[in-house]
XYZ file of N, CA, C and O in Angstrom:
780
model
N 2.455 4.769 4.158
C 1.418 5.216 3.234
C 0.846 6.569 3.652
O 0.423 7.357 2.814
N 0.862 6.882 4.949
C 0.419 8.210 5.375
C 1.431 9.274 4.965
O 1.046 10.373 4.557
N 2.715 8.957 5.059
C 3.726 9.896 4.576
C 3.614 10.077 3.065
O 3.754 11.195 2.554
N 3.339 9.004 2.353
C 3.163 9.104 0.900
C 1.989 10.019 0.577
O 2.047 10.801 -0.372
N 0.923 9.957 1.381
C -0.221 10.850 1.185
C 0.200 12.309 1.366
O -0.235 13.181 0.608
N 1.034 12.588 2.362
C 1.519 13.961 2.562
C 2.385 14.417 1.393
O 2.232 15.534 0.904
N 3.294 13.554 0.946
C 4.125 13.899 -0.199
C 3.259 14.109 -1.445
O 3.500 15.019 -2.238
N 2.247 13.265 -1.613
C 1.365 13.353 -2.784
C 0.598 14.664 -2.796
O 0.379 15.257 -3.855
N 0.178 15.118 -1.621
C -0.542 16.388 -1.538
C 0.317 17.508 -2.107
O -0.136 18.316 -2.908
N 1.561 17.527 -1.718
C 2.495 18.544 -2.184
C 2.753 18.420 -3.680
O 2.714 19.411 -4.426
N 2.992 17.210 -4.160
C 3.296 16.982 -5.574
C 2.084 17.257 -6.452
O 2.187 17.894 -7.506
N 0.897 16.811 -6.023
C -0.312 16.968 -6.843
C -0.746 18.426 -6.951
O -1.302 18.829 -7.978
N -0.505 19.200 -5.921
C -0.856 20.630 -5.999
C 0.018 21.339 -7.025
O -0.439 22.229 -7.728
N 1.270 20.952 -7.122
C 2.184 21.558 -8.089
C 2.030 20.956 -9.482
O 2.389 21.587 -10.481
N 1.470 19.731 -9.558
C 1.346 19.000 -10.828
C -0.034 18.347 -10.900
O -0.163 17.142 -10.658
N -1.091 19.127 -11.207
C -2.451 18.561 -11.217
C -2.554 17.312 -12.097
O -2.011 17.268 -13.191
N -3.231 16.295 -11.563
C -3.420 15.045 -12.298
C -2.216 14.122 -12.275
O -2.188 13.125 -12.994
N -1.230 14.425 -11.453
C -0.010 13.603 -11.378
C -0.350 12.169 -10.995
O -1.280 11.917 -10.242
N 0.422 11.240 -11.515
C 0.281 9.831 -11.148
C 1.169 9.534 -9.951
O 2.326 9.948 -9.898
N 0.588 8.796 -8.995
C 1.313 8.375 -7.798
C 1.181 6.862 -7.693
O 0.078 6.323 -7.711
N 2.293 6.179 -7.592
C 2.324 4.721 -7.479
C 2.434 4.344 -6.003
O 3.237 4.912 -5.261
N 1.605 3.382 -5.587
C 1.701 2.831 -4.230
C 1.656 1.314 -4.327
O 1.216 0.764 -5.328
N 2.122 0.649 -3.291
C 2.126 -0.812 -3.344
C 0.801 -1.377 -2.835
O 0.002 -0.690 -2.206
N 0.584 -2.632 -3.131
C -0.665 -3.341 -2.843
C -1.002 -3.349 -1.354
O -2.163 -3.487 -0.974
N -0.015 -3.159 -0.492
C -0.238 -3.188 0.960
C -0.730 -1.852 1.514
O -1.080 -1.759 2.675
N -0.756 -0.822 0.697
C -1.081 0.523 1.164
C -2.525 0.661 1.622
O -3.431 -0.002 1.115
N -2.723 1.597 2.524
C -4.026 1.867 3.112
C -5.017 2.437 2.102
O -4.632 3.172 1.184
N -6.279 2.146 2.327
C -7.338 2.774 1.558
C -7.379 4.272 1.787
O -7.859 5.034 0.939
N -6.875 4.720 2.926
C -6.800 6.160 3.212
C -5.956 6.873 2.172
O -6.279 7.992 1.758
N -4.878 6.244 1.749
C -4.016 6.837 0.731
C -4.790 7.015 -0.571
O -4.737 8.074 -1.194
N -5.519 5.992 -0.979
C -6.303 6.074 -2.217
C -7.349 7.177 -2.093
O -7.569 7.945 -3.038
N -7.998 7.287 -0.930
C -8.977 8.358 -0.699
C -8.332 9.729 -0.873
O -8.903 10.622 -1.508
N -7.146 9.918 -0.307
C -6.442 11.195 -0.416
C -6.084 11.472 -1.874
O -6.290 12.587 -2.369
N -5.548 10.475 -2.573
C -5.158 10.674 -3.972
C -6.362 11.048 -4.821
O -6.287 11.957 -5.666
N -7.488 10.370 -4.612
C -8.705 10.693 -5.367
C -9.169 12.117 -5.073
O -9.554 12.851 -5.985
N -9.132 12.512 -3.809
C -9.554 13.863 -3.423
C -8.645 14.933 -4.038
O -9.099 16.041 -4.350
N -7.373 14.602 -4.233
C -6.418 15.539 -4.824
C -6.531 15.607 -6.346
O -5.926 16.478 -6.970
N -7.274 14.677 -6.935
C -7.332 14.598 -8.392
C -6.111 13.925 -8.987
O -5.876 13.987 -10.193
N -5.323 13.267 -8.146
C -4.152 12.522 -8.619
C -4.606 11.161 -9.140
O -5.681 10.676 -8.790
N -3.786 10.555 -9.963
C -4.081 9.220 -10.493
C -3.353 8.196 -9.629
O -2.122 8.175 -9.600
N -4.114 7.357 -8.952
C -3.524 6.307 -8.122
C -3.209 5.095 -8.981
O -4.043 4.653 -9.772
N -2.023 4.572 -8.839
C -1.613 3.356 -9.537
C -1.134 2.368 -8.478
O -0.117 2.607 -7.823
N -1.875 1.280 -8.299
C -1.510 0.262 -7.314
C -0.615 -0.768 -8.012
O -0.983 -1.305 -9.060
N 0.536 -1.030 -7.431
C 1.523 -1.933 -8.017
C 1.828 -3.066 -7.046
O 1.596 -2.952 -5.848
N 2.375 -4.169 -7.566
C 2.832 -5.223 -6.668
C 3.897 -4.682 -5.723
O 4.611 -3.734 -6.045
N 3.999 -5.291 -4.570
C 4.984 -4.874 -3.581
C 6.380 -5.292 -4.037
O 6.570 -6.352 -4.615
N 7.342 -4.444 -3.757
C 8.731 -4.759 -4.109
C 9.363 -3.625 -4.906
O 8.729 -2.997 -5.750
N 10.626 -3.389 -4.616
C 11.378 -2.279 -5.203
C 11.314 -2.282 -6.728
O 11.020 -1.248 -7.353
N 11.588 -3.417 -7.347
C 11.625 -3.461 -8.812
C 10.239 -3.237 -9.415
O 10.108 -2.606 -10.467
N 9.185 -3.734 -8.760
C 7.821 -3.537 -9.261
C 7.423 -2.069 -9.192
O 6.785 -1.536 -10.104
N 7.783 -1.406 -8.093
C 7.458 0.009 -7.934
C 8.197 0.833 -8.991
O 7.606 1.699 -9.642
N 9.472 0.558 -9.193
C 10.246 1.291 -10.203
C 9.669 1.077 -11.589
O 9.576 2.017 -12.382
N 9.285 -0.169 -11.891
C 8.708 -0.464 -13.207
C 7.400 0.295 -13.407
O 7.179 0.911 -14.454
N 6.514 0.258 -12.402
C 5.219 0.946 -12.499
C 5.423 2.452 -12.622
O 4.708 3.136 -13.373
N 6.394 2.962 -11.906
C 6.680 4.392 -11.958
C 7.097 4.814 -13.366
O 6.613 5.818 -13.900
N 7.954 4.025 -13.969
C 8.414 4.322 -15.330
C 7.281 4.136 -16.333
O 7.065 4.986 -17.204
N 6.553 3.038 -16.213
C 5.472 2.728 -17.159
C 4.379 3.802 -17.147
O 3.847 4.166 -18.190
N 4.041 4.315 -15.968
C 2.942 5.277 -15.843
C 3.425 6.727 -15.737
O 2.628 7.627 -15.487
N 4.738 6.922 -15.922
C 5.327 8.257 -15.848
C 4.926 8.979 -14.555
O 4.545 10.151 -14.558
N 5.017 8.250 -13.464
C 4.633 8.783 -12.157
C 5.688 9.754 -11.626
O 6.889 9.554 -11.838
N 5.214 10.773 -10.931
C 6.122 11.728 -10.309
C 6.511 11.317 -8.895
O 7.457 11.858 -8.325
N 5.761 10.353 -8.338
C 5.979 9.950 -6.956
C 5.553 8.499 -6.795
O 4.586 8.060 -7.426
N 6.262 7.783 -5.943
C 5.883 6.399 -5.631
C 6.349 6.080 -4.225
O 7.254 6.731 -3.685
N 5.706 5.082 -3.640
C 6.125 4.675 -2.312
C 5.580 3.326 -1.925
O 4.583 2.860 -2.487
N 6.260 2.706 -0.989
C 5.841 1.419 -0.446
C 5.535 1.583 1.037
O 6.083 2.474 1.704
N 4.721 0.699 1.558
C 4.396 0.706 2.977
C 5.665 0.587 3.821
O 5.728 1.083 4.940
N 6.699 -0.019 3.268
C 7.960 -0.219 3.987
C 8.810 1.052 4.075
O 9.971 0.989 4.468
N 8.228 2.185 3.721
C 8.894 3.500 3.814
C 9.982 3.722 2.774
O 10.946 4.448 3.018
N 9.821 3.155 1.612
C 10.678 3.495 0.479
C 9.906 4.493 -0.371
O 8.779 4.228 -0.785
N 10.506 5.645 -0.636
C 9.860 6.698 -1.406
C 10.707 7.030 -2.623
O 11.928 7.148 -2.530
N 10.034 7.194 -3.749
C 10.681 7.462 -5.025
C 10.128 8.788 -5.549
O 8.940 8.886 -5.832
N 10.981 9.788 -5.675
C 10.560 11.093 -6.176
C 11.091 11.301 -7.588
O 12.300 11.262 -7.808
N 10.185 11.533 -8.525
C 10.579 11.956 -9.863
C 10.121 13.388 -10.063
O 10.059 13.905 -11.160
N 9.769 14.021 -8.977
C 9.401 15.422 -8.917
C 10.567 16.153 -8.268
O 10.884 15.910 -7.094
N 11.263 16.974 -9.054
C 12.438 17.686 -8.566
C 13.563 16.739 -8.124
O 14.399 17.092 -7.302
N 13.549 15.486 -8.637
C 14.602 14.531 -8.299
C 14.681 13.481 -9.395
O 14.005 13.584 -10.421
N 15.467 12.444 -9.176
C 15.831 11.517 -10.240
C 14.962 10.276 -10.364
O 15.218 9.421 -11.199
N 13.974 10.105 -9.500
C 13.046 8.988 -9.647
C 13.465 7.695 -8.991
O 12.906 6.649 -9.288
N 14.432 7.758 -8.103
C 14.813 6.520 -7.412
C 14.623 6.675 -5.910
O 14.417 7.769 -5.389
N 14.707 5.561 -5.216
C 14.493 5.482 -3.769
C 15.687 6.083 -3.044
O 16.811 5.620 -3.218
N 15.431 7.125 -2.241
C 16.508 7.785 -1.516
C 15.947 8.260 -0.178
O 15.203 9.235 -0.115
N 16.316 7.571 0.889
C 15.804 7.884 2.212
C 16.200 9.265 2.706
O 15.404 9.952 3.363
N 17.414 9.681 2.412
C 17.857 11.005 2.849
C 17.044 12.081 2.139
O 16.571 13.043 2.757
N 16.848 11.902 0.829
C 16.060 12.887 0.085
C 14.614 12.916 0.583
O 14.034 14.000 0.742
N 14.037 11.759 0.858
C 12.662 11.709 1.385
C 12.591 12.445 2.727
O 11.629 13.191 2.989
N 13.601 12.270 3.570
C 13.648 12.984 4.844
C 13.716 14.489 4.645
O 13.045 15.260 5.348
N 14.500 14.916 3.662
C 14.597 16.343 3.366
C 13.275 16.897 2.836
O 12.878 18.016 3.186
N 12.589 16.108 2.015
C 11.280 16.553 1.507
C 10.281 16.684 2.649
O 9.443 17.584 2.647
N 10.367 15.793 3.635
C 9.469 15.888 4.784
C 9.782 17.139 5.604
O 8.870 17.865 6.016
N 11.058 17.418 5.814
C 11.451 18.631 6.542
C 10.956 19.870 5.788
O 10.410 20.806 6.388
N 11.109 19.867 4.475
C 10.622 20.990 3.662
C 9.107 21.156 3.827
O 8.610 22.278 3.993
N 8.391 20.061 3.806
C 6.935 20.095 3.946
C 6.527 20.661 5.307
O 5.620 21.498 5.400
N 7.200 20.227 6.349
C 6.907 20.738 7.693
C 7.217 22.233 7.782
O 6.447 23.016 8.345
N 8.341 22.632 7.212
C 8.750 24.038 7.264
C 7.775 24.932 6.493
O 7.339 25.965 7.006
N 7.436 24.553 5.268
C 6.578 25.407 4.439
C 5.136 25.437 4.934
O 4.446 26.440 4.768
N 4.679 24.354 5.547
C 3.291 24.323 6.043
C 3.154 25.048 7.379
O 2.066 25.520 7.724
N 4.233 25.100 8.165
C 4.166 25.686 9.491
C 3.402 24.830 10.477
O 3.022 25.282 11.556
N 3.176 23.568 10.107
C 2.424 22.652 10.964
C 3.338 21.540 11.461
O 4.386 21.266 10.882
N 2.897 20.878 12.527
C 3.618 19.702 13.014
C 3.219 18.497 12.168
O 2.191 18.523 11.464
N 3.987 17.440 12.275
C 3.650 16.211 11.552
C 2.294 15.682 12.020
O 1.475 15.247 11.203
N 2.025 15.751 13.298
C 0.731 15.296 13.835
C -0.421 16.086 13.218
O -1.450 15.512 12.856
N -0.237 17.398 13.081
C -1.285 18.228 12.477
C -1.507 17.873 11.015
O -2.652 17.807 10.549
N -0.442 17.631 10.277
C -0.582 17.252 8.865
C -1.255 15.887 8.718
O -2.118 15.705 7.860
N -0.877 14.945 9.556
C -1.449 13.595 9.477
C -2.915 13.559 9.894
O -3.654 12.655 9.491
N -3.366 14.550 10.661
C -4.762 14.588 11.114
C -5.739 14.747 9.961
O -6.924 14.413 10.090
N -5.276 15.222 8.810
C -6.147 15.404 7.642
C -6.358 14.124 6.844
O -7.161 14.108 5.911
N -5.650 13.070 7.182
C -5.770 11.799 6.460
C -6.869 10.968 7.119
O -6.880 10.810 8.333
N -7.806 10.434 6.319
C -8.888 9.619 6.910
C -8.314 8.488 7.760
O -7.376 7.800 7.348
N -8.864 8.324 8.955
C -8.362 7.319 9.888
C -9.055 5.978 9.671
O -10.275 5.906 9.614
N -8.274 4.950 9.537
C -8.762 3.586 9.412
C -8.026 2.736 10.444
O -7.004 3.139 10.973
N -8.551 1.565 10.692
C -7.891 0.632 11.602
C -7.212 -0.429 10.742
O -7.877 -1.116 9.960
N -5.914 -0.527 10.873
C -5.137 -1.460 10.053
C -4.351 -2.412 10.935
O -3.880 -2.033 12.006
N -4.194 -3.614 10.445
C -3.314 -4.560 11.124
C -1.886 -4.281 10.681
O -1.666 -3.695 9.627
N -0.922 -4.717 11.459
C 0.451 -4.719 10.928
C 0.536 -5.806 9.856
O -0.399 -6.588 9.674
N 1.634 -5.846 9.154
C 1.830 -6.951 8.218
C 2.071 -8.215 9.041
O 2.956 -8.255 9.894
N 1.257 -9.226 8.785
C 1.356 -10.502 9.502
C 2.078 -11.483 8.591
O 1.685 -11.685 7.439
N 3.132 -12.089 9.091
C 3.954 -12.989 8.275
C 3.861 -14.402 8.841
O 4.115 -14.615 10.018
N 3.494 -15.336 7.980
C 3.357 -16.736 8.382
C 4.360 -17.565 7.580
O 4.339 -17.566 6.346
N 5.233 -18.273 8.294
C 6.252 -19.091 7.636
C 5.630 -20.321 6.988
O 4.688 -20.910 7.512
N 6.153 -20.692 5.845
C 5.733 -21.900 5.129
C 6.875 -22.919 5.201
O 8.037 -22.549 5.340
N 6.525 -24.203 5.071
C 7.552 -25.257 5.147
C 8.604 -25.091 4.063
O 9.774 -25.350 4.279
N 8.165 -24.703 2.871
C 9.106 -24.484 1.782
C 8.575 -23.378 0.881
O 7.427 -22.951 0.999
N 9.404 -22.931 -0.004
C 9.072 -21.780 -0.840
C 7.937 -22.057 -1.820
O 7.173 -21.156 -2.138
N 7.813 -23.287 -2.291
C 6.800 -23.580 -3.321
C 5.373 -23.591 -2.781
O 4.436 -23.282 -3.507
N 5.200 -23.917 -1.512
C 3.844 -24.035 -0.960
C 3.136 -22.672 -0.852
O 1.910 -22.602 -0.935
N 3.899 -21.587 -0.709
C 3.270 -20.274 -0.524
C 2.422 -19.885 -1.736
O 1.340 -19.320 -1.581
N 2.881 -20.202 -2.932
C 2.103 -19.871 -4.138
C 0.822 -20.703 -4.210
O -0.221 -20.214 -4.656
N 0.892 -21.957 -3.766
C -0.297 -22.818 -3.755
C -1.356 -22.282 -2.789
O -2.550 -22.286 -3.096
N -0.915 -21.823 -1.631
C -1.845 -21.260 -0.638
C -2.547 -20.036 -1.216
O -3.773 -19.901 -1.140
N -1.784 -19.145 -1.809
C -2.359 -17.928 -2.395
C -3.336 -18.283 -3.513
O -4.441 -17.736 -3.584
N -2.964 -19.218 -4.380
C -3.831 -19.615 -5.492
C -5.145 -20.214 -4.990
O -6.223 -19.918 -5.533
N -5.078 -21.044 -3.958
C -6.291 -21.665 -3.415
C -7.239 -20.626 -2.832
O -8.451 -20.672 -3.051
N -6.707 -19.688 -2.097
C -7.557 -18.662 -1.481
C -8.098 -17.703 -2.544
O -9.245 -17.267 -2.477
N -7.312 -17.434 -3.560
C -7.776 -16.590 -4.660
C -8.993 -17.216 -5.345
O -9.962 -16.527 -5.672
N -8.959 -18.530 -5.542
C -10.100 -19.235 -6.167
C -11.370 -19.100 -5.338
O -12.454 -18.876 -5.863
N -11.230 -19.245 -4.026
C -12.404 -19.145 -3.142
C -13.004 -17.746 -3.219
O -14.216 -17.574 -3.380
N -12.164 -16.727 -3.121
C -12.662 -15.346 -3.172
C -13.214 -14.999 -4.553
O -14.188 -14.244 -4.663
N -12.622 -15.519 -5.603
C -13.097 -15.233 -6.967
C -14.510 -15.751 -7.193
O -15.247 -15.217 -8.030
N -14.919 -16.777 -6.455
C -16.265 -17.346 -6.600
C -17.326 -16.518 -5.878
O -18.518 -16.771 -6.040
N -16.919 -15.538 -5.102
C -17.871 -14.717 -4.343
C -18.215 -13.445 -5.111
O -17.330 -12.707 -5.547
N -19.504 -13.178 -5.249
C -19.967 -11.998 -5.983
C -19.944 -10.733 -5.133
O -20.052 -9.634 -5.668
N -19.793 -10.866 -3.817
C -19.867 -9.712 -2.924
C -18.504 -9.068 -2.659
O -18.380 -8.218 -1.786
N -17.484 -9.443 -3.435
C -16.130 -8.928 -3.239
C -15.617 -8.254 -4.496
O -16.000 -8.617 -5.603
N -14.714 -7.314 -4.296
C -13.952 -6.758 -5.403
C -12.510 -7.192 -5.173
O -11.971 -7.013 -4.084
N -11.904 -7.809 -6.178
C -10.556 -8.363 -6.008
C -9.515 -7.591 -6.805
O -9.777 -7.155 -7.923
N -8.349 -7.459 -6.222
C -7.149 -7.002 -6.922
C -6.177 -8.172 -6.829
O -5.845 -8.618 -5.728
N -5.730 -8.671 -7.977
C -4.917 -9.895 -7.982
C -3.551 -9.689 -8.636
O -2.957 -10.634 -9.145
N -3.024 -8.474 -8.598
C -1.719 -8.222 -9.209
C -0.562 -8.758 -8.373
O 0.536 -8.927 -8.874
N -0.835 -9.014 -7.095
C 0.203 -9.517 -6.187
C -0.524 -10.232 -5.053
O -0.865 -9.625 -4.047
N -0.805 -11.507 -5.252
C -1.618 -12.239 -4.289
C -3.074 -11.914 -4.516
O -3.522 -11.781 -5.657
N -3.822 -11.751 -3.439
C -5.246 -11.399 -3.558
C -5.592 -10.371 -2.482
O -5.351 -10.579 -1.301
N -6.111 -9.243 -2.937
C -6.616 -8.208 -2.034
C -8.124 -8.168 -2.244
O -8.603 -7.817 -3.326
N -8.859 -8.591 -1.212
C -10.320 -8.703 -1.291
C -10.960 -7.525 -0.574
O -10.767 -7.340 0.626
N -11.708 -6.730 -1.340
C -12.418 -5.578 -0.784
C -13.858 -5.973 -0.496
O -14.565 -6.455 -1.380
N -14.270 -5.748 0.731
C -15.628 -6.013 1.180
C -16.252 -4.674 1.589
O -15.540 -3.674 1.704
N -17.533 -4.644 1.836
C -18.189 -3.384 2.198
C -17.671 -2.840 3.534
O -17.786 -1.654 3.808
N -17.060 -3.681 4.350
C -16.619 -3.279 5.683
C -15.099 -3.298 5.846
O -14.585 -3.188 6.956
N -14.358 -3.426 4.752
C -12.906 -3.403 4.839
C -12.259 -4.246 3.756
O -12.924 -4.718 2.834
N -10.973 -4.436 3.869
C -10.255 -5.275 2.907
C -9.181 -6.095 3.618
O -8.724 -5.762 4.697
N -8.808 -7.186 2.929
C -7.732 -8.038 3.404
C -6.824 -8.407 2.247
O -7.267 -8.468 1.098
N -5.575 -8.635 2.548
C -4.583 -8.989 1.539
C -3.831 -10.235 1.975
O -3.414 -10.340 3.132
N -3.672 -11.156 1.048
C -2.823 -12.331 1.245
C -1.904 -12.398 0.037
O -2.376 -12.396 -1.106
N -0.606 -12.415 0.296
C 0.359 -12.485 -0.800
C 1.559 -13.300 -0.373
O 1.836 -13.441 0.823
N 2.259 -13.826 -1.351
C 3.492 -14.564 -1.092
C 4.658 -13.584 -1.049
O 4.752 -12.686 -1.895
N 5.509 -13.728 -0.071
C 6.707 -12.895 0.015
C 7.571 -13.113 -1.222
O 7.672 -14.234 -1.728
N 8.198 -12.039 -1.694
C 9.106 -12.145 -2.847
C 10.467 -12.707 -2.460
O 11.224 -13.121 -3.327
N 10.775 -12.728 -1.163
C 12.145 -13.034 -0.755
C 12.294 -14.206 0.210
O 13.409 -14.654 0.443
N 11.184 -14.672 0.803
C 11.274 -15.724 1.823
C 10.118 -16.711 1.670
O 9.097 -16.380 1.064
N 10.233 -17.919 2.273
C 9.107 -18.860 2.274
C 8.056 -18.424 3.302
O 7.901 -19.032 4.370
N 7.372 -17.338 2.996
C 6.438 -16.693 3.918
C 5.231 -16.200 3.135
O 5.374 -15.751 1.995
N 4.041 -16.308 3.744
C 2.886 -15.601 3.213
C 2.621 -14.416 4.136
O 2.844 -14.489 5.341
N 2.190 -13.321 3.529
C 1.981 -12.074 4.257
C 0.509 -11.696 4.191
O -0.128 -11.840 3.149
N 0.001 -11.212 5.310
C -1.380 -10.759 5.380
C -1.422 -9.343 5.937
O -0.571 -8.959 6.728
N -2.435 -8.612 5.514
C -2.677 -7.267 6.049
C -4.170 -7.006 5.919
O -4.800 -7.423 4.935
N -4.732 -6.295 6.896
C -6.170 -6.058 6.947
C -6.444 -4.607 7.305
O -5.654 -3.982 8.014
N -7.606 -4.102 6.842
C -7.978 -2.731 7.168
C -9.496 -2.573 7.144
O -10.187 -3.213 6.351
N -9.989 -1.715 8.026
C -11.416 -1.415 8.093
C -11.605 -0.052 8.742
O -10.665 0.526 9.290
N -12.835 0.435 8.689
C -13.160 1.697 9.351
C -13.305 1.521 10.859
O -13.203 2.492 11.609
N -13.582 0.285 11.304
C -13.769 0.059 12.746
C -13.276 -1.333 13.132
O -12.988 -2.170 12.276
N -13.191 -1.559 14.425
C -12.653 -2.818 14.948
C -13.500 -4.017 14.559
O -12.972 -5.079 14.214
N -14.829 -3.849 14.585
C -15.720 -4.962 14.224
C -15.504 -5.372 12.769
O -15.447 -6.560 12.442
N -15.382 -4.385 11.884
C -15.138 -4.690 10.470
C -13.804 -5.362 10.258
O -13.678 -6.295 9.466
N -12.787 -4.910 10.991
C -11.461 -5.520 10.879
C -11.517 -6.987 11.286
O -10.952 -7.852 10.602
N -12.212 -7.281 12.368
C -12.346 -8.666 12.828
C -13.054 -9.515 11.786
O -12.647 -10.653 11.519
N -14.120 -8.976 11.181
C -14.855 -9.724 10.148
C -13.957 -10.055 8.962
O -13.954 -11.184 8.468
N -13.192 -9.056 8.505
C -12.291 -9.289 7.361
C -11.252 -10.338 7.716
O -11.000 -11.283 6.950
N -10.633 -10.201 8.876
C -9.611 -11.162 9.295
C -10.185 -12.574 9.353
O -9.534 -13.531 8.911
N -11.391 -12.713 9.880
C -12.001 -14.040 10.007
C -12.202 -14.721 8.661
O -12.041 -15.937 8.543
N -12.558 -13.946 7.625
C -12.708 -14.539 6.285
C -11.407 -15.217 5.850
O -11.426 -16.322 5.313
N -10.293 -14.539 6.080
C -8.992 -15.071 5.657
C -8.541 -16.211 6.575
O -8.083 -17.259 6.108
N -8.654 -16.016 7.872
C -8.177 -17.019 8.824
C -8.928 -18.341 8.682
O -8.336 -19.414 8.785
N -10.242 -18.279 8.445
C -11.016 -19.508 8.270
C -10.541 -20.305 7.067
O -10.514 -21.537 7.080
N -10.126 -19.595 6.021
C -9.622 -20.283 4.821
C -8.221 -20.863 5.047
O -7.848 -21.834 4.399
N -7.465 -20.256 5.924
C -6.098 -20.730 6.175
C -6.053 -21.912 7.151
O -5.056 -22.620 7.209
N -7.106 -22.111 7.917
C -7.109 -23.209 8.916
C -7.213 -24.573 8.254
O -7.772 -24.778 7.255
């Protein structure tokens, strides 16, 4: 998502108001960067086909997933191509005259967990777990929810995501906050419900 923010900076400067698609697992830092650029952020469910669909539906010039799949419809054909994404990164480094570390320093820093994967006994139970936790969070007035792919609960001190894997009997979690204390608080909300 930090690389997507760098690519978006380049694309949005050349195409003001461009739409950029990111997946539900992406950092809030990416959304902050897109808003600052005047780009239109479109959050889509995680998965190759969902990203491609959202990209086509919203006529996006750029899309990406946390898993490092990047789709360029700016000066390219709009599909996922790792070699092309690598070339765009080299071009960005060359034209900016900066190192990757220097470019990434401009992205707001947050504390994020890795994607946490919990195995389920069978494939059907993962949807039940997500539905149950979604109901609990939906009853709370102090949260903002995104429910396009599982449940992403935004709190004043961070956000957490619980979703069912598209490919395995697994539920996936991811958390983010501005600081360690906030990250722990967000994680505890989810973990207490899973116990």
